[in-house]
PDB file of N, CA and C in Angstrom:
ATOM      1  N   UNK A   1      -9.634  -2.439 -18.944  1.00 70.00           N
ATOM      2  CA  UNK A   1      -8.514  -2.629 -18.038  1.00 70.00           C
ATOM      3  C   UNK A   1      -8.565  -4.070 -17.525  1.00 70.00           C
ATOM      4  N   UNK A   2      -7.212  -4.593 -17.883  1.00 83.00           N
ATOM      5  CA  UNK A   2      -7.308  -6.069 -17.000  1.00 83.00           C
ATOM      6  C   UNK A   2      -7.508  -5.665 -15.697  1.00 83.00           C
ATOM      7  N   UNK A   3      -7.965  -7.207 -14.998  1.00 74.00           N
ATOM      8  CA  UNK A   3      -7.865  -7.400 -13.490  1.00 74.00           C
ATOM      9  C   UNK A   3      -7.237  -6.946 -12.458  1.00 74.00           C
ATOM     10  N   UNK A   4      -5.862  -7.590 -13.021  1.00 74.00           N
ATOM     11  CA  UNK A   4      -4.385  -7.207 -12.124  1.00 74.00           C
ATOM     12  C   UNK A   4      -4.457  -5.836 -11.884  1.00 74.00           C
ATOM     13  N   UNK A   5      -4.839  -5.412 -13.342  1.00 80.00           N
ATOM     14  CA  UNK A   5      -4.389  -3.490 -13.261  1.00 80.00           C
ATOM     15  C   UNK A   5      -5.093  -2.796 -12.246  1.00 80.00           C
ATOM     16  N   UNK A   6      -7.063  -3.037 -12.871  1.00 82.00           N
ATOM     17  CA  UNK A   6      -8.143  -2.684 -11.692  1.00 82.00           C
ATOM     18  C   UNK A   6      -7.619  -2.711 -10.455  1.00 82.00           C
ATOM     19  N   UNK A   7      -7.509  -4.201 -10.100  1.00 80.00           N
ATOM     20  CA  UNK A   7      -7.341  -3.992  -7.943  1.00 80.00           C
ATOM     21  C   UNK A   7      -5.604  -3.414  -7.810  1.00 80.00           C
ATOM     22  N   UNK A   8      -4.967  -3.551  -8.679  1.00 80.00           N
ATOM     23  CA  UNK A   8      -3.626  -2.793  -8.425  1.00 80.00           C
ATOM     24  C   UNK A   8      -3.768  -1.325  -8.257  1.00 80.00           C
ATOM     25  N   UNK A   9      -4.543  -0.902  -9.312  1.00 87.00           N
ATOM     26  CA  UNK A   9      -4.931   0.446  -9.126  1.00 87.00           C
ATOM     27  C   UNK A   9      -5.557   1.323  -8.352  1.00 87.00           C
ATOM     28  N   UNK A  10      -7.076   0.155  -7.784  1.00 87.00           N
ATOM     29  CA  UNK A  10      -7.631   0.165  -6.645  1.00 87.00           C
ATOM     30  C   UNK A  10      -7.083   0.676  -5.983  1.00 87.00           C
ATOM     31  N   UNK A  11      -6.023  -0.153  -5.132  1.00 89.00           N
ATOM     32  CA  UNK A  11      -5.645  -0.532  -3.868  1.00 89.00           C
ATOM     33  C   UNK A  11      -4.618   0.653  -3.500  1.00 89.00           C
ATOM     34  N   UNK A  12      -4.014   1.524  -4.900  1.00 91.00           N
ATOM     35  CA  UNK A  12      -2.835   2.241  -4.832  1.00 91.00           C
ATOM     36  C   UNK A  12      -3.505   3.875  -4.641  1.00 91.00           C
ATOM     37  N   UNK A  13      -4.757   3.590  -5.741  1.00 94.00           N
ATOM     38  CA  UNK A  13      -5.205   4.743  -5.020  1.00 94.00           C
ATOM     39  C   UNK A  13      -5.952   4.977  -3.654  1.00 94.00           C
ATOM     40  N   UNK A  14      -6.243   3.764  -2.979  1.00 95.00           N
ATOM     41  CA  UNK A  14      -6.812   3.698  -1.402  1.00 95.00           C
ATOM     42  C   UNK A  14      -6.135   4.355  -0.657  1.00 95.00           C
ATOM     43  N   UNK A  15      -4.486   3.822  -0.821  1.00 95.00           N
ATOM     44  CA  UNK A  15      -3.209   3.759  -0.442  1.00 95.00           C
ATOM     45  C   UNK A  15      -3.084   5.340  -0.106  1.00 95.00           C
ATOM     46  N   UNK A  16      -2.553   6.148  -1.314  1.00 95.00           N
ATOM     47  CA  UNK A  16      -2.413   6.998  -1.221  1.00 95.00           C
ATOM     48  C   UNK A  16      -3.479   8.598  -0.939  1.00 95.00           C
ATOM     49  N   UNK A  17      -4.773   8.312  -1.136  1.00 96.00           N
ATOM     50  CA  UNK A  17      -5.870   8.910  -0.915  1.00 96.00           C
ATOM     51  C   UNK A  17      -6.276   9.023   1.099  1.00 96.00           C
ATOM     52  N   UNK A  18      -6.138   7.432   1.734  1.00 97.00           N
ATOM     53  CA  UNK A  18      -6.362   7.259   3.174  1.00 97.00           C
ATOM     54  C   UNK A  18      -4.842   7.998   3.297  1.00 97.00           C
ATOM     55  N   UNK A  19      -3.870   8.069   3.039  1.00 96.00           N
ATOM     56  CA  UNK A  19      -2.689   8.538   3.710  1.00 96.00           C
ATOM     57  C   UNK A  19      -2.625  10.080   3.695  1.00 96.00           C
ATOM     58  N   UNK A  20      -2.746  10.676   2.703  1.00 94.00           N
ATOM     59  CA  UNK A  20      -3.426  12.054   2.983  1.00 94.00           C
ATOM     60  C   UNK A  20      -4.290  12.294   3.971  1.00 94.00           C
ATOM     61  N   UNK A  21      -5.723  12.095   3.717  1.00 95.00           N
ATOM     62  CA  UNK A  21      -6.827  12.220   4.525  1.00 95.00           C
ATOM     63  C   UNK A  21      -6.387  12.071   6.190  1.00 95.00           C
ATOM     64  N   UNK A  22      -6.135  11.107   6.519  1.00 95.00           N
ATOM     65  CA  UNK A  22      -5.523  10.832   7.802  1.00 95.00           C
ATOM     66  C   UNK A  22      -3.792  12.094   7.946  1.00 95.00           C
ATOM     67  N   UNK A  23      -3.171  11.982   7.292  1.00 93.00           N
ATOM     68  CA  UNK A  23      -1.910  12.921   7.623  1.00 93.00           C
ATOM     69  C   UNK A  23      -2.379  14.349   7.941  1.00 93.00           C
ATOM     70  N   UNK A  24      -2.586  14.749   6.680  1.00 92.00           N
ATOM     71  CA  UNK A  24      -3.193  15.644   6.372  1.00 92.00           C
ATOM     72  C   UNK A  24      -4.567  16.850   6.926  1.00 92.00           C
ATOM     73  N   UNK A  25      -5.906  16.177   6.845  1.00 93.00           N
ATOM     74  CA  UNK A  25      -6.536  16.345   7.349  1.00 93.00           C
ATOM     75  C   UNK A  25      -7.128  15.983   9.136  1.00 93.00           C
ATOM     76  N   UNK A  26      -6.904  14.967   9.407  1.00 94.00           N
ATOM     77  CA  UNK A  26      -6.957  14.163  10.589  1.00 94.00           C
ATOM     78  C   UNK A  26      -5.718  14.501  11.690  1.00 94.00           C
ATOM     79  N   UNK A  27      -4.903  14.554  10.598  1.00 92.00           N
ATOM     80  CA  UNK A  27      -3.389  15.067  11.976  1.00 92.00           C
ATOM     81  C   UNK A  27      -2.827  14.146  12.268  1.00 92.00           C
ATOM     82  N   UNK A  28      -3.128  13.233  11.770  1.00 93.00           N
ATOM     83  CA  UNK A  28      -1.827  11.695  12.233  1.00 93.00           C
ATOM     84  C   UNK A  28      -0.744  12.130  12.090  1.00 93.00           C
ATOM     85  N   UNK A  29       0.057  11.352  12.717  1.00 94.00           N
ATOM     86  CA  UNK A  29       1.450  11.343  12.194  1.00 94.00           C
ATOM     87  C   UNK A  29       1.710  10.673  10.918  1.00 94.00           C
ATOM     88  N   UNK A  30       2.783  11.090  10.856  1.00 95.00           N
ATOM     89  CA  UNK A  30       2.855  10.149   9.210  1.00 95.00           C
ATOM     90  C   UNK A  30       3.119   8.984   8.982  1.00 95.00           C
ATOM     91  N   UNK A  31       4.186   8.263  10.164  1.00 96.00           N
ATOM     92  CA  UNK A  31       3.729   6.626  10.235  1.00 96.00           C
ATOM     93  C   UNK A  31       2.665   6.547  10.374  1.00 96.00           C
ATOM     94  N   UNK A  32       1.733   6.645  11.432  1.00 96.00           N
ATOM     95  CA  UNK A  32       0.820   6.012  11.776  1.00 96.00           C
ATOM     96  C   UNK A  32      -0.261   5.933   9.979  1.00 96.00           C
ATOM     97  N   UNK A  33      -0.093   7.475  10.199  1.00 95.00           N
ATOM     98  CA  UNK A  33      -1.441   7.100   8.709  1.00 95.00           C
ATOM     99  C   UNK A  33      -0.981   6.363   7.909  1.00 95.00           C
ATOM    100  N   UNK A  34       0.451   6.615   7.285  1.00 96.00           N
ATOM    101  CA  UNK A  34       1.295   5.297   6.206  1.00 96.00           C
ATOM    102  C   UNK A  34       0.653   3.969   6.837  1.00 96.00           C
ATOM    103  N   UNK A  35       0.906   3.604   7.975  1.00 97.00           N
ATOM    104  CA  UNK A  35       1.114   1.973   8.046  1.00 97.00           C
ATOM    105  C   UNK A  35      -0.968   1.782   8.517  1.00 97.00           C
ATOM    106  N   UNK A  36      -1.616   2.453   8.301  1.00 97.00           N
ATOM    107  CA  UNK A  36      -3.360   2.503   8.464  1.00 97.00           C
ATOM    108  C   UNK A  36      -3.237   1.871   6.967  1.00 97.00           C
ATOM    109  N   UNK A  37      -2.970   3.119   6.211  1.00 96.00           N
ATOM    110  CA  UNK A  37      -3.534   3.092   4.317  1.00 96.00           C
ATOM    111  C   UNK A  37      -2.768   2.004   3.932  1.00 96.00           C
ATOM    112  N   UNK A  38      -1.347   1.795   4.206  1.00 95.00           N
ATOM    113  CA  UNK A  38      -0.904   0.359   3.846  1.00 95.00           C
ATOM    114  C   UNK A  38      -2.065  -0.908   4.512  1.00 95.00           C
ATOM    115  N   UNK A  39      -1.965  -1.164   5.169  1.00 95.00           N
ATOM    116  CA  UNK A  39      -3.044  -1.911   5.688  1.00 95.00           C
ATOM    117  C   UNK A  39      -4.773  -2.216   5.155  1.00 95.00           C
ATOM    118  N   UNK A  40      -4.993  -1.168   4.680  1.00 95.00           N
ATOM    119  CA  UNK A  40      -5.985  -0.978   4.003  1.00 95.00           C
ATOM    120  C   UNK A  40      -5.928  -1.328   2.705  1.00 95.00           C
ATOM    121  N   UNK A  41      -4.890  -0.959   1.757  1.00 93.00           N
ATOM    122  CA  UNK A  41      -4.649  -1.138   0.650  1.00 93.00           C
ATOM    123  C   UNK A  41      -4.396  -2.769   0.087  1.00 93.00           C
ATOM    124  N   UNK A  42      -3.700  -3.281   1.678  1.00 89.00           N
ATOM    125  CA  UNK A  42      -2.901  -4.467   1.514  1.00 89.00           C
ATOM    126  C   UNK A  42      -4.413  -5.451   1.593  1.00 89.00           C
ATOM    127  N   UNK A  43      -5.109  -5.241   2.379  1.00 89.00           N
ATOM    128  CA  UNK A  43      -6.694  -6.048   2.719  1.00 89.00           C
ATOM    129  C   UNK A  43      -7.234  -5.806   1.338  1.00 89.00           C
ATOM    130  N   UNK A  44      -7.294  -4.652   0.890  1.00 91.00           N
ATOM    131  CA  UNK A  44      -8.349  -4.713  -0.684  1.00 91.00           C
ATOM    132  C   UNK A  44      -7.767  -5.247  -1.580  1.00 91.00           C
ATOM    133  N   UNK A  45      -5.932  -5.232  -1.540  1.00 85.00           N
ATOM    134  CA  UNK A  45      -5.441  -6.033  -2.966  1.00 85.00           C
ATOM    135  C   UNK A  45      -5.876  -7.730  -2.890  1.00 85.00           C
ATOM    136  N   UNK A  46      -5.534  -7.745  -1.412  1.00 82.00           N
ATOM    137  CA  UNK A  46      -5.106  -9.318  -0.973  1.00 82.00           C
ATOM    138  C   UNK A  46      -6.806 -10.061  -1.523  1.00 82.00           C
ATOM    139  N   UNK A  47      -7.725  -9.452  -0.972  1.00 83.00           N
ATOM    140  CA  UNK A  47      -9.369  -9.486  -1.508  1.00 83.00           C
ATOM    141  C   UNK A  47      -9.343  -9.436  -2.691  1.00 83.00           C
ATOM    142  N   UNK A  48      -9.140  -8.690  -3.524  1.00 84.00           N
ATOM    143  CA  UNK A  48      -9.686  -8.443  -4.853  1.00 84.00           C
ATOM    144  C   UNK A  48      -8.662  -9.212  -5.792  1.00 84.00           C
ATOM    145  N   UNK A  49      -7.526  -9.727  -5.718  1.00 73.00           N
ATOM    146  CA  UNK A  49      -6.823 -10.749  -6.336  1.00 73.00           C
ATOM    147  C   UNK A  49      -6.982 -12.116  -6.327  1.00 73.00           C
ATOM    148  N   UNK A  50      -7.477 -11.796  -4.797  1.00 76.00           N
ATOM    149  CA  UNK A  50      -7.894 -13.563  -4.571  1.00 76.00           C
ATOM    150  C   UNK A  50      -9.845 -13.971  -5.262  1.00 76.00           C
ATOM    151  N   UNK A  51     -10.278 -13.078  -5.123  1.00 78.00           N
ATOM    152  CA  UNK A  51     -11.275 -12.782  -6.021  1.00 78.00           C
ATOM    153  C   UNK A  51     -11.449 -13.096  -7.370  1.00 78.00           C
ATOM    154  N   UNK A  52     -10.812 -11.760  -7.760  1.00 78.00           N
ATOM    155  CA  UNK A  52     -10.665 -11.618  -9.519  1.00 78.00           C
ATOM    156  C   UNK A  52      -9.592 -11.852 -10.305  1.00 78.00           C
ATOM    157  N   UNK A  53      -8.226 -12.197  -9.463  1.00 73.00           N
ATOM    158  CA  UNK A  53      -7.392 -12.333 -10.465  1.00 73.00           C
ATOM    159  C   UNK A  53      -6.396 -13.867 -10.843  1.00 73.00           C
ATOM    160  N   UNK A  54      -6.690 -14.401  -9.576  1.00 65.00           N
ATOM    161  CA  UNK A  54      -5.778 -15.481  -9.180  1.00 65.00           C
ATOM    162  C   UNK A  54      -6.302 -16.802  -9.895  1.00 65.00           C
ATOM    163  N   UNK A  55      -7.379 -17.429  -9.685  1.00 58.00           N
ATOM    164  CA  UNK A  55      -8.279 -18.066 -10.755  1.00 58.00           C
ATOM    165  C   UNK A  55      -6.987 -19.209 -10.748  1.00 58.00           C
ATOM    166  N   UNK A  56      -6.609 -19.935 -11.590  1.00 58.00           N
ATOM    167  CA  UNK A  56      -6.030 -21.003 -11.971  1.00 58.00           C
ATOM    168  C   UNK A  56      -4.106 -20.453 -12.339  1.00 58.00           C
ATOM    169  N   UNK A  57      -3.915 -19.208 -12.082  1.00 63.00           N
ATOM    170  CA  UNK A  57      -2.711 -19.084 -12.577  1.00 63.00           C
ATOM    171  C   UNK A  57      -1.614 -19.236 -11.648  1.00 63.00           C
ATOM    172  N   UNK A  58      -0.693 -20.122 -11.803  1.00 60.00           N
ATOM    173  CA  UNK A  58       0.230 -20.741 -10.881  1.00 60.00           C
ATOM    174  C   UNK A  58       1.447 -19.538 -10.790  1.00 60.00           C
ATOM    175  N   UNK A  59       1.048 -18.542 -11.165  1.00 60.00           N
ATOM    176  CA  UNK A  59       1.721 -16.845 -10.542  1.00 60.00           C
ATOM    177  C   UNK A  59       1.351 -16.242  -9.622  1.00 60.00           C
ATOM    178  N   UNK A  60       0.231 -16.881  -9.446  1.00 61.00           N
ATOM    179  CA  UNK A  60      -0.321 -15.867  -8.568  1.00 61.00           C
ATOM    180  C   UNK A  60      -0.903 -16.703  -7.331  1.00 61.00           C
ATOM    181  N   UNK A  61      -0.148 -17.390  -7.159  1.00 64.00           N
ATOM    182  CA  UNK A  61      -0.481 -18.577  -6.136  1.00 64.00           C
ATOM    183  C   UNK A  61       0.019 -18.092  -5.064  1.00 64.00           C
ATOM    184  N   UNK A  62       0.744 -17.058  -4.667  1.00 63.00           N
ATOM    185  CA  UNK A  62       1.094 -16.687  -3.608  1.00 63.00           C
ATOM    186  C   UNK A  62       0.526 -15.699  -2.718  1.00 63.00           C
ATOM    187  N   UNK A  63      -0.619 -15.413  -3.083  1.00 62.00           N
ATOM    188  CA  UNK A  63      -1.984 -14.628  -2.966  1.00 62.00           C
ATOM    189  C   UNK A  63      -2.737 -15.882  -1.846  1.00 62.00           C
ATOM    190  N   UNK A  64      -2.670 -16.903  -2.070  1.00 67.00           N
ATOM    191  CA  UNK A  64      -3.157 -18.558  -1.342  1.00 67.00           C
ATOM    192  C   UNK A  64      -2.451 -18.709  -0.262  1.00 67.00           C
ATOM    193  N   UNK A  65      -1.112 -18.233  -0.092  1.00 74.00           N
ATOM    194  CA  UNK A  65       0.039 -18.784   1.136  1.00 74.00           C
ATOM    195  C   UNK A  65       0.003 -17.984   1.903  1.00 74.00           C
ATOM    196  N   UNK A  66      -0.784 -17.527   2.741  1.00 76.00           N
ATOM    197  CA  UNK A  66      -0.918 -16.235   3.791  1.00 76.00           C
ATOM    198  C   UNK A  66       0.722 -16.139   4.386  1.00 76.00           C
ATOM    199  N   UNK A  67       0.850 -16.910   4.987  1.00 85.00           N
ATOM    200  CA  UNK A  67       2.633 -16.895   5.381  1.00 85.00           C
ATOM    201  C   UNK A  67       3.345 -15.800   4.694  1.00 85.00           C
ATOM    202  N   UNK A  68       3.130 -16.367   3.800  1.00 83.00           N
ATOM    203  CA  UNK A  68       4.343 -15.877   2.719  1.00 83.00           C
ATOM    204  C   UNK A  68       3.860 -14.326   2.201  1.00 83.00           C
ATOM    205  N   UNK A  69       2.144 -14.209   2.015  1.00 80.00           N
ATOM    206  CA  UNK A  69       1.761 -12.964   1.681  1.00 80.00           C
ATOM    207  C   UNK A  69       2.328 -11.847   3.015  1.00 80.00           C
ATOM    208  N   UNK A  70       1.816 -12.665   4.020  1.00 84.00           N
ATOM    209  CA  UNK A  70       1.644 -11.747   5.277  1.00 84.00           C
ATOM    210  C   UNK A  70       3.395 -10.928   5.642  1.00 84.00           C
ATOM    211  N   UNK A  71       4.240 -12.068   5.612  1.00 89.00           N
ATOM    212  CA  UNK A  71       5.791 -11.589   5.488  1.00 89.00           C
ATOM    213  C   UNK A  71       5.881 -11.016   4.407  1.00 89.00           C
ATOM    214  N   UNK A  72       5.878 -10.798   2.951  1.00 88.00           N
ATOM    215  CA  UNK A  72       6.263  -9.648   2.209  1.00 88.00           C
ATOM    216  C   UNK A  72       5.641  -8.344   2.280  1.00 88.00           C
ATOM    217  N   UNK A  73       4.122  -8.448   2.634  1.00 87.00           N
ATOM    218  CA  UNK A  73       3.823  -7.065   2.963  1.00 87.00           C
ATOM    219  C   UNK A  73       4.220  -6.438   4.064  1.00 87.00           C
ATOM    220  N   UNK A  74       4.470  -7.038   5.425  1.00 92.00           N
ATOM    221  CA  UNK A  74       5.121  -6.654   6.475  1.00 92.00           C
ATOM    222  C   UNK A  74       5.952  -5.834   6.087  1.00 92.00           C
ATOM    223  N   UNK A  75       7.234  -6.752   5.308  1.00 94.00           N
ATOM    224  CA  UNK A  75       8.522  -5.929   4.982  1.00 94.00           C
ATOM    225  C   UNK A  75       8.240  -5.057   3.785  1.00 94.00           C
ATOM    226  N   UNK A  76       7.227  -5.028   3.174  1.00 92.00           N
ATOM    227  CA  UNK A  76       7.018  -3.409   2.737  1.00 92.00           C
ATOM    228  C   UNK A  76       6.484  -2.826   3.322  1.00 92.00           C
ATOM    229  N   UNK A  77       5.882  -3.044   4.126  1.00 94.00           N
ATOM    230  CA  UNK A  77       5.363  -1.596   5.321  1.00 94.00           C
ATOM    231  C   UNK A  77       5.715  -1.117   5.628  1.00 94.00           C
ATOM    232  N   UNK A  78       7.168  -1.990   6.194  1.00 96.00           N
ATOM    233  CA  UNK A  78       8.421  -1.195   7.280  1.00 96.00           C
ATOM    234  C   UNK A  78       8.927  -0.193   6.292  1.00 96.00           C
ATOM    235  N   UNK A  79       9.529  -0.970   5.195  1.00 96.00           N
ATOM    236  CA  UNK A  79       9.908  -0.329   4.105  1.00 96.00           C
ATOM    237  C   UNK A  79       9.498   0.916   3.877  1.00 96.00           C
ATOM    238  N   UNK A  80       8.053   0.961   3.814  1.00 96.00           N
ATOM    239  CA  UNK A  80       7.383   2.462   2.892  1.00 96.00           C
ATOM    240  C   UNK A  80       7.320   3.298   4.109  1.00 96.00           C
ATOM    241  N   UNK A  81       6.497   2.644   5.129  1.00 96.00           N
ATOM    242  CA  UNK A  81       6.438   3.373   6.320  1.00 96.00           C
ATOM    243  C   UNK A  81       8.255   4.440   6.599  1.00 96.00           C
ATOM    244  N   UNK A  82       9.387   3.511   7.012  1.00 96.00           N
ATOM    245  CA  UNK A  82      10.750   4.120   7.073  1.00 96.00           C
ATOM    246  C   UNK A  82      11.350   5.301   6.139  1.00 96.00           C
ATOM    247  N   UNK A  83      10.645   5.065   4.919  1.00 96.00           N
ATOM    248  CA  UNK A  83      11.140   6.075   3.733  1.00 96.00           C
ATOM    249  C   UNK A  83      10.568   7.031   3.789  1.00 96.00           C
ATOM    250  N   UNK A  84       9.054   6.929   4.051  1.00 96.00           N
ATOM    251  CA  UNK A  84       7.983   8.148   4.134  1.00 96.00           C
ATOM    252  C   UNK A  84       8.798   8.673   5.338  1.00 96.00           C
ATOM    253  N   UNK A  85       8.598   8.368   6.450  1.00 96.00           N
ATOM    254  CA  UNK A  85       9.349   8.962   7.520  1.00 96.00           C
ATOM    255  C   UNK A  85      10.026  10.210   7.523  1.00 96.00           C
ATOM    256  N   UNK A  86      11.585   9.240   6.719  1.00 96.00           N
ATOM    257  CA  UNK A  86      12.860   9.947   6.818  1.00 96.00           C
ATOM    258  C   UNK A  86      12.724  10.993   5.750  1.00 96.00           C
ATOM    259  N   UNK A  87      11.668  10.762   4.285  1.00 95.00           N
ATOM    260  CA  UNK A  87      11.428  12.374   3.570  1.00 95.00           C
ATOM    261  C   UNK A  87      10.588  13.052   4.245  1.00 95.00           C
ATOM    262  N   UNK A  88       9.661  12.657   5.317  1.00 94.00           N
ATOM    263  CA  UNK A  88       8.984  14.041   5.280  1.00 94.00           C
ATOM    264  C   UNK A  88       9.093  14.439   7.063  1.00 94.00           C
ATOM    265  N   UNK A  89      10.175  14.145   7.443  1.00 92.00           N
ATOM    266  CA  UNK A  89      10.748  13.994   8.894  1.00 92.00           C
ATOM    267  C   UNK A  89       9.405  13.833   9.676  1.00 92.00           C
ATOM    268  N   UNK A  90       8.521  12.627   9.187  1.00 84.00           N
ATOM    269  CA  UNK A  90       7.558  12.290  10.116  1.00 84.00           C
ATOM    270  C   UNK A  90       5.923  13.424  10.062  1.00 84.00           C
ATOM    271  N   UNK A  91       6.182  14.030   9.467  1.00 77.00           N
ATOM    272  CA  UNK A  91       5.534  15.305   9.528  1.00 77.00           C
ATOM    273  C   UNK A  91       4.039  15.334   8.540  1.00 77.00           C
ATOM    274  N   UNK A  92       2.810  15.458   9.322  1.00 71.00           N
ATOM    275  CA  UNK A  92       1.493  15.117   8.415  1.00 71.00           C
ATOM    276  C   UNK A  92       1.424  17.125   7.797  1.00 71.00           C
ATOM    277  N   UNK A  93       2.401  17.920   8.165  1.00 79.00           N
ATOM    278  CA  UNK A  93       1.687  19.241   8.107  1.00 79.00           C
ATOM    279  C   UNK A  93       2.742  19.434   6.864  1.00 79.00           C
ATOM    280  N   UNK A  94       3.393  18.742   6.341  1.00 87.00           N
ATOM    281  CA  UNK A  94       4.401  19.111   4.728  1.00 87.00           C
ATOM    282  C   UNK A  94       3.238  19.671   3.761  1.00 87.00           C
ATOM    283  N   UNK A  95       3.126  19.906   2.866  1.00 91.00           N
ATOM    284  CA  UNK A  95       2.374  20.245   1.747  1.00 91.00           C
ATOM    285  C   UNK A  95       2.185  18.619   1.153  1.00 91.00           C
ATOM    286  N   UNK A  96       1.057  18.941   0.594  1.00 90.00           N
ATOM    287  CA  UNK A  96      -0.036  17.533  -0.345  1.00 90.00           C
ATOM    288  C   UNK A  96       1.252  17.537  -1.380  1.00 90.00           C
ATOM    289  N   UNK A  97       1.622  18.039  -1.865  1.00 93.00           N
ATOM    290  CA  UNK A  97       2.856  17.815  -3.302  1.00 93.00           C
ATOM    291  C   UNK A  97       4.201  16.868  -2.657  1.00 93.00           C
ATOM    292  N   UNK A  98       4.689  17.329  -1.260  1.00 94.00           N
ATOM    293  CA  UNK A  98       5.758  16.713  -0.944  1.00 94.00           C
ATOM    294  C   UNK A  98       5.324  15.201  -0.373  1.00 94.00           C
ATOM    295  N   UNK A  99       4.047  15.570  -0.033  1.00 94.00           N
ATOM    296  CA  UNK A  99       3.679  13.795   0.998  1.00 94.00           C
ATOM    297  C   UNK A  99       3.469  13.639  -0.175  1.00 94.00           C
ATOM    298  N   UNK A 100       2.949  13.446  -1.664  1.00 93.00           N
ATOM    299  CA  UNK A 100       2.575  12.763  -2.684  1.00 93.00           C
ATOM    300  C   UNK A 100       4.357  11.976  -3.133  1.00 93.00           C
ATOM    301  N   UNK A 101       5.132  13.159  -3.638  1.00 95.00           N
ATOM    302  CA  UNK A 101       6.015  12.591  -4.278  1.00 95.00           C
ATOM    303  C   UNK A 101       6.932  11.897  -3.046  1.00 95.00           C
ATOM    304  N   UNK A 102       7.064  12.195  -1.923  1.00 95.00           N
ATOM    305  CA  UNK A 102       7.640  11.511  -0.882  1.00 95.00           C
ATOM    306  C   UNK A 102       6.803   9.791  -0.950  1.00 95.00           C
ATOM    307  N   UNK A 103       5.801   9.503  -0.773  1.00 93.00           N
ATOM    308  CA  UNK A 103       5.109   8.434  -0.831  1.00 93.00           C
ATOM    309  C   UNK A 103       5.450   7.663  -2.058  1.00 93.00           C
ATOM    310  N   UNK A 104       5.169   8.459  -3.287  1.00 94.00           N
ATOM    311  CA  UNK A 104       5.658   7.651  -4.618  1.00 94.00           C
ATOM    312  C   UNK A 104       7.172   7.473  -4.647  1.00 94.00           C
ATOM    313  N   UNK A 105       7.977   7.907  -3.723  1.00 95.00           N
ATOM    314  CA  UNK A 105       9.220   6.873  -3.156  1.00 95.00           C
ATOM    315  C   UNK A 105       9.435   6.058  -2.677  1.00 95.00           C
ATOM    316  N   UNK A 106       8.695   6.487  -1.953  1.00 94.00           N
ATOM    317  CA  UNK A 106       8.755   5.153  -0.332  1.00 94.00           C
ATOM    318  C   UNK A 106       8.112   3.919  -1.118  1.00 94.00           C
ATOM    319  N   UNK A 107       7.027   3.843  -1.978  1.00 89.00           N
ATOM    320  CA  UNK A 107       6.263   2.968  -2.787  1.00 89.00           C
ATOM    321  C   UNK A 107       7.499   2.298  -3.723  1.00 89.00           C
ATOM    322  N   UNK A 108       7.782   3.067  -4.560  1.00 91.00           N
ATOM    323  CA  UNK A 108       9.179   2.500  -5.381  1.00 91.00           C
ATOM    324  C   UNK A 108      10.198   1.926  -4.435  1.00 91.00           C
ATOM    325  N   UNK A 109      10.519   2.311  -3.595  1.00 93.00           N
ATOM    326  CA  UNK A 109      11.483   1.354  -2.837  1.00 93.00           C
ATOM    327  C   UNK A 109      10.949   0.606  -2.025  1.00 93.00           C
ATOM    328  N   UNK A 110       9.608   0.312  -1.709  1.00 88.00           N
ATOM    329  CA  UNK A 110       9.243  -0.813  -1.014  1.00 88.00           C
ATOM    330  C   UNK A 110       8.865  -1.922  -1.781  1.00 88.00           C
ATOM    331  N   UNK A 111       8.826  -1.840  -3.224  1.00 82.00           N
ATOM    332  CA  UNK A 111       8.687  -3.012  -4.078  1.00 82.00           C
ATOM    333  C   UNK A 111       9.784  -3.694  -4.741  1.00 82.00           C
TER     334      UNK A 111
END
């Protein structure tokens, strides 16, 4: 597996693994745990790209511009955080199947 894929993959399963655990088990609400595991996810990609993947490639230079990193993940937070929301009306007690495929929405429309 390339690089990119590894910490992409990483970070997605952090993502979605802490957002359960916390909803789910823990009792968060469902923002709150969304915008925890985003946060979490966003620290291990932002680490492990700037690490292992970024190296000399002038694509991935925006991994270097905190500014610019820090504002696009913001506005996917809001993003994923708002979508998760409004499918699972906020709710950590839905079933593991609906917070899964609810999340793999909110994910698709926050990118």
């Amino acid at each position: 597996m390339c690089p990119r894929a590894a910490v992409g993959s990483l970070a997605t399963v952090l993502d979605v693994a802490l957002l359960a655990v916390l909803a789910q088990v823990v009792g968060w609400a469902v923002a709150g745990a969304d915008a925890v595991a985003i946060l979490a996810a966003t620290a291990v990609s932002a680490c492990g790209h700037l690490r292992f993947t970024s190296g000399g490639d002038p694509a991935s230079r925006w991994f270097e511009n905190p500014p610019r990193y820090l504002a696009t993940a913001v506005g996917a937070l809001v993003v994923d955080v708002a979508v998760l929301v409004a499918l699972t009306g906020g709710r950590g007690s839905v079933s593991t199947v609906h917070l899964l495929v609810a999340k793999a929405v909110s994910r698709t429309v926050a990118v």
